[in-house]
Amino acid sequence: MIELHHLTKRYGDKLAVDDLSFRIPEGVVTGFLGPNGAGKSTTMRMILDLDRPTSGEVTIGGRHYSGIQDPLRRIGALLEAKAVHPGRTAYDHLLWLAQSNRVPRARVDEVLDLVGLTAVARKRARGFSLGMGQRLGIASALLADPQTLMFDEPVNGLDPEGILWIRNLMKRLAAEGRTVFVSSHLMSEMALTADHLVVIGRGRLLADLPMAEFIKRNSRSSVRLRTPHQEQLLHALHGAGLTAEAGPDGSWEVVDGDPVVLGDLAAAHGVTLHELSPQQASLEEAFMQMTASSVEYHMGAGAAPEQPPPAWGADWDGRKSGKES
Amino acid sequence: MAAFPAVAQSEWTKIRSVRSTVWSLVSVFLITVALGLAISLVARNNVSDFTEDGRPFDATAVSFIGVGFGRLAIVVFGVLAVGNEYSSGMIRVSLAAVPQRGTLLAAKTAVLGALALAASLVTVFVAFFIGQAALGGGLSTTLGSENVLRAVFGTALYLTLLCLLSAGVTVMVRHQILALAILVPFILLVSPILSIVPVVKNVVRYFPDQAGSAITQVFPTDDLPYGPWAGLLICAAWTVAALLGGYLVLKKRDA
């Protein structure tokens, strides 16, 4: 079990990770979500003891990463796609890793086969595409057959085929009962693979909940109605005990409405409908809303409250006195 | 804790699986032996050009002319063997595999040192015998002559120390180009030039490349304030300091 206790990392005067505490649930895929620059990679590097926390700590099964013997057998990680010497072959890269953690040499061929790199095993990494580099990184993560796997933005820069491959791989790993901790800045990607969700923004924890819970909370479904007879429609809805909210372009939306019931109701009251469509708020929108205030380049570090746009002509006085507006 | 033999084996695989490290080590041999052979052949027919006033002909030194450049090759080897981890970002993979940073550096140093010593020993003995053969019976010396065996062995130790010193500097600066930019001009230019400037001469004598080279000489040249073995110890002290500095940087800094 990986646990983060009040983990904080400061680079100069910039707080990259701010008092982060959560535990990574075992045996499921946990999505680690946040906008670019939210501190995901820094957090992952601190889990592996590559970066030292300014304060707080990470424990793995109650121990510090540097106290684990042959740590690749516990946690396999893919942090950067091409952290491979360009002049070394894929086979030799995996071989030195295997030797360092006393993994049998035969396992190198196994993982090369698993990620589909057997054909280029004796080729130097210099000529590898991004996708091949990513596969080699995943092979090194899987090398010592660890219970826990950690991937930092594994689908970044991959083609659709590669993305699908990684998605299926993560599902397969979780189905084998392994713990998968994967970071992403795309909610849509996580919705397809993750069972649990940890969301951070500006280094702070924003959410830590099961994916199903996140979907339930954030996916508002509604039915949109459009009619030339607005009065009659609202009257009919009111009579049926339903409330409608004004939607865009003169439409009306019934939250959690059933299109069948609403269509029948309109017919019974002789109301002509020009639109009857179920609506689903996207998880991406919910995620964007959650993290909006914490996006790196959004505002200055002071997080000043958002100013309402100035009224038309409000800058007139300034312009009159010759100042640049 | 990580098992030292396993980590050492892994470090050996790292070194042998990259062409640039292998070739830099091979070039130590080629440069040293080839130059030694060439100069020995020249010396055979121009003995007078190779003797200074009142000093005996130094057959060992002639066959070791190539060591001056062999030093640079072994420095390059030391820098590359360690520095290529930094240029490729692989250091993070290495530290994730072996988070005990002291163990990692110790294993690296041991493998590097053993390889450098083995290559240096082969190089100096081959350079010595080929050089003596080229000089011919009248000029050549033997391992049995006074101070010769010490000079031959000492040269191998000197080269090994320079290799480890370079590795230590590279871990400190964490960048192989930067390490080369510091070490190569230092050994090639800065140190030799300063060593003939009267004011700083006495300080420069204690630089690692200068102090260590005392052991390579069969006939004591200058009025050096230290003997050949003490000179080698000074060089070794610099090496230990560089490795210790490297250890502290590796230990303290984020990878």
Coordinates of C-alpha atoms in Angstrom, one line a residue:
Chain A
M1 CA 0.0 0.0 0.0
I2 CA 1.5 3.4 -1.1
E3 CA 0.6 6.2 1.3
L4 CA 1.4 9.8 1.0
H5 CA 1.5 11.8 4.2
H6 CA 1.5 15.6 4.0
L7 CA 3.8 15.5 1.1
T8 CA 5.2 18.9 0.2
K9 CA 7.8 19.9 -2.4
R10 CA 9.1 23.4 -2.9
Y11 CA 11.3 24.5 -5.7
G12 CA 12.7 27.9 -4.7
D13 CA 9.6 29.9 -4.0
K14 CA 7.3 27.7 -6.1
L15 CA 5.2 25.1 -4.3
A16 CA 5.0 22.2 -6.7
V17 CA 3.3 19.8 -4.3
D18 CA 1.3 21.2 -1.4
D19 CA 0.5 19.0 1.7
L20 CA -0.7 16.1 -0.3
S21 CA -2.1 13.1 1.6
F22 CA -3.8 10.1 0.0
R23 CA -3.4 6.4 -0.3
I24 CA -3.4 4.4 -3.5
P25 CA -6.0 1.7 -3.3
E26 CA -4.7 -1.8 -4.1
G27 CA -5.7 -4.0 -6.9
V28 CA -7.4 -1.4 -9.0
V29 CA -6.5 1.3 -11.6
T30 CA -6.2 4.7 -9.9
G31 CA -6.2 7.7 -12.2
F32 CA -4.0 10.5 -11.1
L33 CA -5.5 13.5 -12.7
G34 CA -4.5 17.2 -12.9
P35 CA -3.8 19.9 -15.5
N36 CA -0.3 20.2 -16.8
G37 CA 2.0 21.5 -14.1
A38 CA -0.2 20.3 -11.3
G39 CA 2.6 18.4 -9.6
K40 CA 1.8 14.8 -10.9
S41 CA 5.3 14.0 -12.1
T42 CA 6.9 15.5 -9.0
T43 CA 4.7 13.4 -6.8
M44 CA 5.6 10.3 -8.7
R45 CA 9.3 11.1 -8.5
M46 CA 8.9 11.5 -4.8
I47 CA 7.2 8.1 -4.5
L48 CA 10.3 6.6 -6.0
D49 CA 12.6 8.7 -3.9
L50 CA 14.1 10.4 -6.9
D51 CA 13.1 13.9 -5.6
R52 CA 13.3 14.5 -1.9
P53 CA 10.2 16.0 -0.3
T54 CA 10.6 19.3 1.4
S55 CA 8.4 17.9 4.1
G56 CA 6.1 14.9 4.6
E57 CA 6.8 11.4 3.4
V58 CA 5.8 8.5 1.2
T59 CA 5.7 5.0 2.5
I60 CA 5.3 1.8 0.6
G61 CA 4.0 -1.0 2.8
G62 CA 5.1 1.2 5.7
R63 CA 8.6 1.6 4.4
H64 CA 10.6 4.2 2.6
Y65 CA 11.4 3.4 -1.1
S66 CA 15.1 3.5 -0.4
G67 CA 14.7 0.9 2.3
I68 CA 13.3 -1.7 -0.1
Q69 CA 15.5 -4.4 -1.4
D70 CA 15.2 -5.0 -5.1
P71 CA 12.5 -2.4 -5.4
L72 CA 11.6 -3.2 -9.0
R73 CA 10.0 -6.4 -7.7
R74 CA 7.6 -4.1 -5.7
I75 CA 7.0 -1.2 -8.0
G76 CA 7.6 -0.9 -11.7
A77 CA 7.5 2.6 -13.1
L78 CA 7.4 4.4 -16.4
L79 CA 8.3 8.0 -15.8
E80 CA 9.9 9.2 -19.1
A81 CA 9.5 7.5 -22.4
K82 CA 13.1 7.7 -23.6
A83 CA 15.2 7.4 -20.5
V84 CA 17.3 4.9 -22.4
H85 CA 20.9 5.3 -23.6
P86 CA 20.5 5.8 -27.3
G87 CA 23.5 3.6 -28.0
R88 CA 22.2 0.6 -26.0
T89 CA 20.0 -2.1 -27.4
A90 CA 16.6 -2.8 -26.0
Y91 CA 17.8 -6.2 -24.8
D92 CA 20.9 -4.8 -23.0
H93 CA 18.8 -2.0 -21.4
L94 CA 16.5 -4.6 -19.8
L95 CA 19.4 -6.9 -19.0
W96 CA 21.2 -4.4 -16.8
L97 CA 17.9 -3.5 -15.1
A98 CA 17.2 -7.2 -14.5
Q99 CA 20.7 -7.8 -13.1
S100 CA 20.5 -4.9 -10.7
N101 CA 17.4 -6.4 -9.0
R102 CA 18.4 -10.1 -9.4
V103 CA 15.7 -10.9 -12.0
P104 CA 16.4 -14.0 -14.1
R105 CA 17.8 -13.2 -17.6
A106 CA 15.0 -15.2 -19.2
R107 CA 12.5 -12.7 -18.0
V108 CA 14.0 -10.1 -20.4
D109 CA 12.9 -12.1 -23.4
E110 CA 9.5 -12.6 -21.8
V111 CA 8.8 -8.9 -21.3
L112 CA 10.2 -8.0 -24.8
D113 CA 7.7 -10.4 -26.2
L114 CA 4.9 -9.1 -24.0
V115 CA 5.3 -5.5 -25.3
G116 CA 6.0 -6.7 -28.9
L117 CA 9.6 -5.6 -29.2
T118 CA 11.2 -9.0 -29.8
A119 CA 11.9 -8.1 -33.4
V120 CA 13.9 -5.0 -32.5
A121 CA 15.5 -6.4 -29.2
R122 CA 19.0 -6.2 -30.6
K123 CA 18.5 -2.8 -32.2
R124 CA 19.9 0.3 -30.5
A125 CA 17.4 2.6 -28.9
R126 CA 18.5 5.5 -31.0
G127 CA 16.3 4.5 -33.8
F128 CA 13.2 3.8 -31.8
S129 CA 10.0 5.8 -32.4
L130 CA 8.2 7.4 -29.4
G131 CA 5.8 4.4 -29.3
M132 CA 8.6 1.9 -29.3
G133 CA 10.4 3.9 -26.5
Q134 CA 7.1 3.8 -24.6
R135 CA 6.8 0.1 -25.0
L136 CA 10.4 -0.4 -23.8
G137 CA 9.7 1.8 -20.8
I138 CA 6.6 -0.4 -20.0
A139 CA 8.7 -3.6 -20.5
S140 CA 11.2 -2.3 -17.9
A141 CA 8.3 -1.5 -15.5
L142 CA 6.9 -5.1 -15.9
L143 CA 10.4 -6.7 -15.8
A144 CA 10.4 -7.8 -12.2
D145 CA 6.7 -8.7 -12.2
P146 CA 5.8 -6.1 -9.6
Q147 CA 2.5 -6.0 -7.8
T148 CA 2.3 -2.2 -8.3
L149 CA 2.8 -0.3 -11.5
M150 CA 3.1 3.4 -12.0
F151 CA 2.8 5.2 -15.3
D152 CA 3.3 8.9 -15.9
E153 CA 1.3 10.1 -18.9
P154 CA 1.7 6.8 -20.8
V155 CA -0.4 7.8 -23.7
N156 CA 1.2 11.1 -24.4
G157 CA 2.2 11.4 -28.0
L158 CA 1.1 7.9 -29.0
D159 CA -1.0 7.1 -32.0
P160 CA -4.5 5.7 -31.6
E161 CA -3.2 2.1 -31.9
G162 CA -0.7 2.7 -29.1
I163 CA -3.3 4.4 -26.9
L164 CA -5.6 1.4 -27.3
W165 CA -2.7 -1.0 -26.5
I166 CA -1.9 0.9 -23.3
R167 CA -5.5 1.1 -22.3
N168 CA -6.0 -2.6 -22.7
L169 CA -2.7 -3.3 -20.9
M170 CA -3.8 -1.3 -17.8
K171 CA -7.1 -3.1 -17.7
R172 CA -5.4 -6.5 -18.0
L173 CA -2.9 -5.6 -15.2
A174 CA -5.8 -4.6 -12.9
A175 CA -7.6 -7.8 -13.9
E176 CA -4.6 -9.7 -12.7
G177 CA -5.1 -8.0 -9.3
R178 CA -2.3 -5.5 -9.6
T179 CA -2.3 -2.0 -8.4
V180 CA -2.0 0.5 -11.2
F181 CA -1.3 4.2 -10.6
V182 CA -1.5 6.2 -13.8
S183 CA -1.3 9.9 -14.4
S184 CA -3.1 11.9 -17.1
H185 CA -4.3 15.3 -17.9
L186 CA -7.2 13.9 -19.8
M187 CA -10.4 13.0 -17.9
S188 CA -11.8 11.2 -20.9
E189 CA -8.8 8.8 -21.0
M190 CA -9.3 8.1 -17.3
A191 CA -13.0 7.5 -17.5
L192 CA -12.3 4.5 -19.7
T193 CA -9.7 2.9 -17.5
A194 CA -9.7 4.1 -13.9
D195 CA -11.6 2.6 -11.0
H196 CA -10.5 5.3 -8.6
L197 CA -9.6 8.9 -9.0
V198 CA -7.2 11.2 -7.4
V199 CA -7.4 14.8 -8.7
I200 CA -4.8 17.4 -7.9
G201 CA -4.4 21.0 -9.0
R202 CA -1.5 23.3 -8.2
G203 CA -0.1 20.5 -6.0
R204 CA -3.1 20.3 -3.8
L205 CA -5.6 17.5 -3.4
L206 CA -8.9 18.3 -5.1
A207 CA -10.7 15.0 -5.0
D208 CA -10.0 11.4 -4.0
L209 CA -12.9 9.1 -4.7
P210 CA -14.1 6.1 -6.7
M211 CA -14.6 6.7 -10.4
A212 CA -18.3 5.6 -10.1
E213 CA -18.8 8.2 -7.4
F214 CA -17.3 10.9 -9.5
I215 CA -19.5 10.0 -12.5
K216 CA -22.6 9.9 -10.3
R217 CA -21.8 13.3 -8.8
N218 CA -20.8 15.0 -12.0
S219 CA -22.7 13.5 -14.8
R220 CA -26.0 15.4 -14.8
S221 CA -28.3 14.0 -17.4
S222 CA -31.3 15.9 -18.6
V223 CA -33.8 16.0 -21.5
R224 CA -34.0 19.1 -23.7
L225 CA -37.3 20.1 -25.0
R226 CA -38.1 22.7 -27.7
T227 CA -41.5 23.8 -28.7
P228 CA -43.4 26.8 -30.2
H229 CA -46.0 26.4 -27.5
Q230 CA -44.0 27.3 -24.4
E231 CA -46.9 28.2 -22.1
Q232 CA -48.7 25.0 -22.7
L233 CA -45.6 22.9 -22.2
L234 CA -44.7 24.5 -18.9
H235 CA -48.3 24.1 -17.8
A236 CA -48.3 20.4 -18.7
L237 CA -45.0 19.8 -16.9
H238 CA -46.2 21.6 -13.9
G239 CA -49.4 19.5 -13.9
A240 CA -47.2 16.3 -13.9
G241 CA -45.1 17.6 -11.0
L242 CA -42.0 18.3 -13.2
T243 CA -39.8 21.4 -13.2
A244 CA -38.0 22.7 -16.2
E245 CA -35.0 25.0 -16.4
A246 CA -34.5 27.4 -19.2
G247 CA -31.9 26.0 -21.6
P248 CA -30.1 27.7 -24.5
D249 CA -32.0 29.2 -27.5
G250 CA -35.4 29.2 -25.8
S251 CA -35.2 25.5 -25.0
W252 CA -36.2 23.9 -21.7
E253 CA -34.3 21.2 -19.8
V254 CA -35.8 18.7 -17.4
V255 CA -33.2 17.3 -15.1
D256 CA -33.2 13.5 -14.8
G257 CA -36.2 13.4 -17.2
D258 CA -37.3 10.4 -19.1
P259 CA -37.8 11.2 -22.8
V260 CA -40.6 8.6 -23.1
V261 CA -42.6 10.2 -20.3
L262 CA -42.0 13.7 -21.6
G263 CA -42.9 12.8 -25.2
D264 CA -46.2 11.1 -24.1
L265 CA -47.0 14.1 -21.9
A266 CA -46.5 16.5 -24.7
A267 CA -48.7 14.4 -27.0
A268 CA -51.5 14.2 -24.4
H269 CA -51.6 17.9 -24.1
G270 CA -51.4 18.5 -27.8
V271 CA -48.0 20.3 -27.6
T272 CA -45.9 20.2 -30.7
L273 CA -42.3 19.4 -30.0
H274 CA -39.4 20.5 -32.2
E275 CA -36.8 18.8 -30.0
L276 CA -36.8 16.0 -27.5
S277 CA -33.2 15.0 -26.8
P278 CA -31.4 13.4 -23.8
Q279 CA -28.4 15.5 -22.7
Q280 CA -25.3 14.2 -20.8
A281 CA -22.8 16.6 -19.2
S282 CA -19.3 15.3 -20.0
L283 CA -16.9 14.2 -17.3
E284 CA -14.3 16.4 -19.1
E285 CA -16.4 19.4 -18.3
A286 CA -16.8 18.4 -14.7
F287 CA -13.0 17.9 -14.4
M288 CA -12.3 21.3 -16.1
Q289 CA -14.6 23.0 -13.6
M290 CA -13.0 21.3 -10.7
T291 CA -9.5 22.3 -11.7
A292 CA -10.3 25.6 -13.4
S293 CA -9.1 27.7 -10.5
S294 CA -5.9 25.8 -10.2
V295 CA -4.6 25.8 -13.7
E296 CA -1.0 27.0 -13.8
Y297 CA -1.1 29.8 -16.3
H298 CA -4.6 30.8 -15.4
M299 CA -3.8 33.5 -12.9
G300 CA -1.0 34.8 -10.9
A301 CA 0.2 32.9 -7.9
G302 CA -1.9 35.1 -5.6
A303 CA -5.0 33.5 -6.9
A304 CA -6.8 36.8 -7.0
P305 CA -10.6 36.6 -7.2
E306 CA -11.9 36.8 -10.8
Q307 CA -12.8 40.3 -11.8
P308 CA -16.1 40.9 -13.5
P309 CA -15.5 42.3 -17.0
P310 CA -15.5 46.1 -17.0
A311 CA -18.6 47.8 -18.2
W312 CA -18.6 49.3 -21.6
G313 CA -16.9 52.6 -21.6
A314 CA -15.5 52.1 -18.1
D315 CA -12.0 52.8 -19.3
W316 CA -13.1 56.1 -20.9
D317 CA -11.6 58.3 -18.2
G318 CA -8.3 56.5 -18.4
R319 CA -8.2 57.0 -22.2
K320 CA -9.1 60.6 -21.9
S321 CA -6.1 61.3 -19.7
G322 CA -3.9 59.7 -22.3
K323 CA -3.1 56.4 -20.5
E324 CA -2.7 53.1 -22.3
S325 CA -5.6 50.9 -21.4
Chain B
M1 CA 19.7 -3.1 0.8
A2 CA 20.6 -3.7 -2.7
A3 CA 23.1 -6.5 -3.2
F4 CA 26.5 -5.1 -4.2
P5 CA 27.5 -8.0 -6.6
A6 CA 24.2 -7.7 -8.4
V7 CA 24.5 -4.0 -8.8
A8 CA 28.2 -4.4 -9.9
Q9 CA 27.2 -6.9 -12.5
S10 CA 24.5 -4.5 -13.8
E11 CA 27.1 -1.7 -14.0
W12 CA 29.4 -4.0 -16.0
T13 CA 26.6 -4.6 -18.5
K14 CA 26.0 -0.9 -18.8
I15 CA 29.6 -0.2 -19.7
R16 CA 30.1 -3.1 -22.1
S17 CA 26.8 -2.5 -24.0
V18 CA 27.6 1.0 -25.2
R19 CA 30.1 1.4 -28.1
S20 CA 31.4 4.8 -27.0
T21 CA 32.6 3.5 -23.6
V22 CA 34.1 0.4 -25.1
W23 CA 35.9 2.4 -27.8
S24 CA 37.2 5.0 -25.4
L25 CA 38.8 2.2 -23.4
V26 CA 40.3 0.5 -26.5
S27 CA 41.7 3.9 -27.6
V28 CA 43.6 4.2 -24.4
F29 CA 45.5 1.1 -25.5
L30 CA 45.8 2.0 -29.2
I31 CA 47.0 5.6 -28.6
T32 CA 49.5 4.7 -25.9
V33 CA 51.0 1.8 -27.7
A34 CA 51.1 3.3 -31.2
L35 CA 52.7 6.6 -30.0
G36 CA 55.2 4.7 -27.9
L37 CA 56.2 2.5 -30.8
A38 CA 56.5 5.4 -33.2
I39 CA 58.6 7.5 -30.9
S40 CA 60.8 4.5 -29.9
L41 CA 61.5 3.9 -33.6
V42 CA 62.4 7.5 -34.1
A43 CA 64.6 7.5 -30.9
R44 CA 66.5 4.5 -32.0
N45 CA 68.2 6.5 -34.8
N46 CA 68.3 9.9 -33.1
V47 CA 69.5 9.1 -29.6
S48 CA 71.1 12.5 -29.2
D49 CA 67.8 14.3 -29.6
F50 CA 66.4 12.3 -26.7
T51 CA 69.0 13.0 -24.2
E52 CA 69.3 16.2 -22.2
D53 CA 72.6 17.5 -21.0
G54 CA 74.1 15.3 -18.3
R55 CA 71.0 13.0 -18.1
P56 CA 71.0 9.4 -19.1
F57 CA 68.8 8.1 -21.9
D58 CA 65.4 7.1 -20.4
A59 CA 64.2 4.1 -22.4
T60 CA 61.1 3.7 -20.3
A61 CA 60.0 7.3 -20.8
V62 CA 60.5 7.1 -24.5
S63 CA 58.2 4.0 -24.7
F64 CA 55.7 5.8 -22.5
I65 CA 55.4 8.9 -24.6
G66 CA 51.9 7.9 -25.6
V67 CA 50.8 7.9 -21.9
G68 CA 50.3 11.7 -22.1
F69 CA 47.5 11.2 -24.7
G70 CA 46.4 7.8 -23.3
R71 CA 45.6 9.8 -20.1
L72 CA 43.1 11.9 -22.1
A73 CA 41.4 8.7 -23.5
I74 CA 41.0 7.2 -20.1
V75 CA 39.6 10.5 -18.8
V76 CA 37.1 10.3 -21.6
F77 CA 36.3 6.8 -20.7
G78 CA 35.7 7.7 -17.0
V79 CA 33.5 10.6 -18.0
L80 CA 31.4 8.7 -20.6
A81 CA 30.9 5.6 -18.4
V82 CA 29.3 7.7 -15.8
G83 CA 28.0 10.7 -17.7
N84 CA 25.9 8.9 -20.3
E85 CA 23.4 8.3 -17.5
Y86 CA 22.9 12.0 -17.2
S87 CA 22.7 12.8 -20.9
S88 CA 19.9 10.3 -21.5
G89 CA 17.9 10.8 -18.3
M90 CA 18.7 7.2 -17.5
I91 CA 20.0 8.2 -14.0
R92 CA 16.3 8.2 -12.9
V93 CA 15.8 4.7 -14.1
S94 CA 19.1 3.6 -12.4
L95 CA 18.1 5.2 -9.1
A96 CA 14.6 3.8 -9.2
A97 CA 16.2 0.3 -9.6
V98 CA 18.9 1.0 -7.0
P99 CA 17.6 3.7 -4.6
Q100 CA 20.6 3.1 -2.3
R101 CA 22.6 5.8 -3.9
G102 CA 25.8 5.0 -2.1
T103 CA 25.7 1.4 -3.2
L104 CA 25.1 2.5 -6.8
L105 CA 28.1 4.8 -6.8
A106 CA 30.3 2.3 -5.1
A107 CA 29.4 -0.4 -7.6
K108 CA 30.0 2.0 -10.5
T109 CA 33.4 3.0 -9.0
A110 CA 34.4 -0.6 -8.4
V111 CA 33.6 -1.8 -11.9
L112 CA 35.1 1.3 -13.5
G113 CA 38.2 1.1 -11.4
A114 CA 38.7 -2.6 -12.1
L115 CA 38.2 -2.1 -15.9
A116 CA 40.5 0.9 -16.0
L117 CA 43.2 -0.9 -14.0
A118 CA 43.0 -4.0 -16.2
A119 CA 43.1 -2.0 -19.4
S120 CA 45.9 0.2 -18.1
L121 CA 48.0 -2.7 -17.0
V122 CA 47.7 -4.4 -20.4
T123 CA 48.4 -1.0 -22.1
V124 CA 51.6 -0.1 -20.1
F125 CA 53.2 -3.6 -20.3
V126 CA 52.5 -3.9 -24.0
A127 CA 53.7 -0.3 -24.6
F128 CA 56.8 -1.0 -22.6
F129 CA 57.8 -4.2 -24.3
I130 CA 57.0 -3.0 -27.8
G131 CA 58.8 0.2 -27.1
Q132 CA 61.9 -1.6 -25.8
A133 CA 61.9 -4.0 -28.8
A134 CA 61.7 -1.0 -31.1
L135 CA 64.6 0.7 -29.4
G136 CA 66.7 -2.3 -29.8
G137 CA 69.4 -3.9 -27.7
G138 CA 71.7 -0.9 -27.4
L139 CA 69.2 1.5 -25.9
S140 CA 66.5 -0.6 -24.3
T141 CA 66.0 -1.2 -20.7
T142 CA 64.5 -4.1 -18.8
L143 CA 61.9 -4.5 -16.0
G144 CA 64.7 -5.6 -13.8
S145 CA 66.5 -2.3 -14.0
E146 CA 66.3 0.2 -11.2
N147 CA 62.9 1.9 -10.8
V148 CA 61.6 0.5 -14.1
L149 CA 59.0 -1.9 -12.7
R150 CA 57.8 0.8 -10.3
A151 CA 57.4 3.2 -13.2
V152 CA 55.5 0.6 -15.3
F153 CA 53.1 -0.4 -12.5
G154 CA 52.8 3.1 -11.3
T155 CA 51.8 4.4 -14.7
A156 CA 48.9 1.9 -14.7
L157 CA 47.8 3.0 -11.3
Y158 CA 48.1 6.7 -12.3
L159 CA 45.9 6.1 -15.3
T160 CA 43.3 4.3 -13.1
L161 CA 43.2 7.1 -10.6
L162 CA 42.7 9.7 -13.4
C163 CA 39.8 7.6 -14.7
L164 CA 38.1 7.5 -11.3
L165 CA 38.9 11.2 -10.7
S166 CA 37.1 12.0 -13.9
A167 CA 34.1 9.8 -12.9
G168 CA 33.9 11.6 -9.6
V169 CA 34.0 15.0 -11.3
T170 CA 31.3 13.9 -13.7
V171 CA 29.0 12.8 -10.9
M172 CA 29.6 16.2 -9.3
V173 CA 28.7 18.3 -12.3
R174 CA 26.1 15.8 -13.5
H175 CA 26.8 16.5 -17.2
Q176 CA 29.3 14.7 -19.4
I177 CA 30.0 17.5 -21.9
L178 CA 30.6 19.9 -19.0
A179 CA 32.9 17.3 -17.3
L180 CA 34.9 16.9 -20.5
A181 CA 35.1 20.6 -20.9
I182 CA 36.6 20.9 -17.5
L183 CA 38.9 17.9 -17.5
V184 CA 40.4 17.8 -21.0
P185 CA 41.6 21.4 -21.1
F186 CA 42.8 21.1 -17.5
I187 CA 45.1 18.1 -18.3
L188 CA 46.1 19.2 -21.8
L189 CA 46.6 22.9 -21.2
V190 CA 46.0 24.5 -17.9
S191 CA 48.1 22.2 -15.8
P192 CA 51.1 21.9 -18.1
I193 CA 51.2 25.7 -18.8
L194 CA 50.9 26.7 -15.1
S195 CA 53.5 24.1 -14.2
I196 CA 56.2 26.3 -15.9
V197 CA 55.0 29.6 -14.6
P198 CA 57.4 30.4 -11.7
V199 CA 55.0 31.8 -9.2
V200 CA 52.3 29.1 -9.2
K201 CA 54.7 26.2 -10.1
N202 CA 54.9 25.1 -6.5
V203 CA 51.2 24.9 -6.1
V204 CA 50.6 23.2 -9.5
R205 CA 52.9 20.4 -8.5
Y206 CA 50.2 19.2 -6.1
F207 CA 47.6 19.0 -8.9
P208 CA 46.5 15.4 -9.4
D209 CA 47.8 15.0 -12.9
Q210 CA 51.2 16.5 -12.0
A211 CA 51.7 14.7 -8.6
G212 CA 50.6 11.4 -10.0
S213 CA 53.0 11.5 -12.9
A214 CA 56.0 11.4 -10.6
I215 CA 55.8 7.7 -10.4
T216 CA 56.0 7.3 -14.2
Q217 CA 59.6 8.5 -14.2
V218 CA 62.5 6.2 -13.8
F219 CA 65.0 9.0 -13.2
P220 CA 63.9 11.7 -10.7
T221 CA 63.7 14.8 -12.8
D222 CA 63.0 17.9 -10.6
D223 CA 63.7 18.8 -7.1
L224 CA 60.2 17.5 -6.3
P225 CA 59.2 18.0 -2.6
Y226 CA 57.6 14.5 -2.7
G227 CA 58.7 11.0 -3.8
P228 CA 57.0 9.0 -6.5
W229 CA 54.7 7.0 -4.2
A230 CA 53.8 10.1 -2.2
G231 CA 53.0 11.8 -5.5
L232 CA 50.7 8.9 -6.3
L233 CA 49.1 9.3 -2.9
I234 CA 48.4 13.0 -3.6
C235 CA 46.7 12.0 -6.8
A236 CA 44.8 9.3 -4.9
A237 CA 43.7 11.9 -2.4
W238 CA 42.3 14.1 -5.2
T239 CA 40.5 11.1 -6.6
V240 CA 38.9 10.2 -3.2
A241 CA 37.9 13.8 -2.8
A242 CA 36.2 13.9 -6.2
L243 CA 34.4 10.7 -5.6
L244 CA 33.3 11.9 -2.2
G245 CA 32.1 15.1 -3.7
G246 CA 30.2 13.1 -6.3
Y247 CA 28.7 11.0 -3.6
L248 CA 27.4 14.0 -1.7
V249 CA 25.9 15.6 -4.8
L250 CA 24.3 12.3 -5.8
K251 CA 23.0 11.8 -2.2
K252 CA 21.6 15.3 -1.7
R253 CA 20.3 16.4 -5.0
D254 CA 17.0 15.5 -6.7
A255 CA 17.7 13.1 -9.6

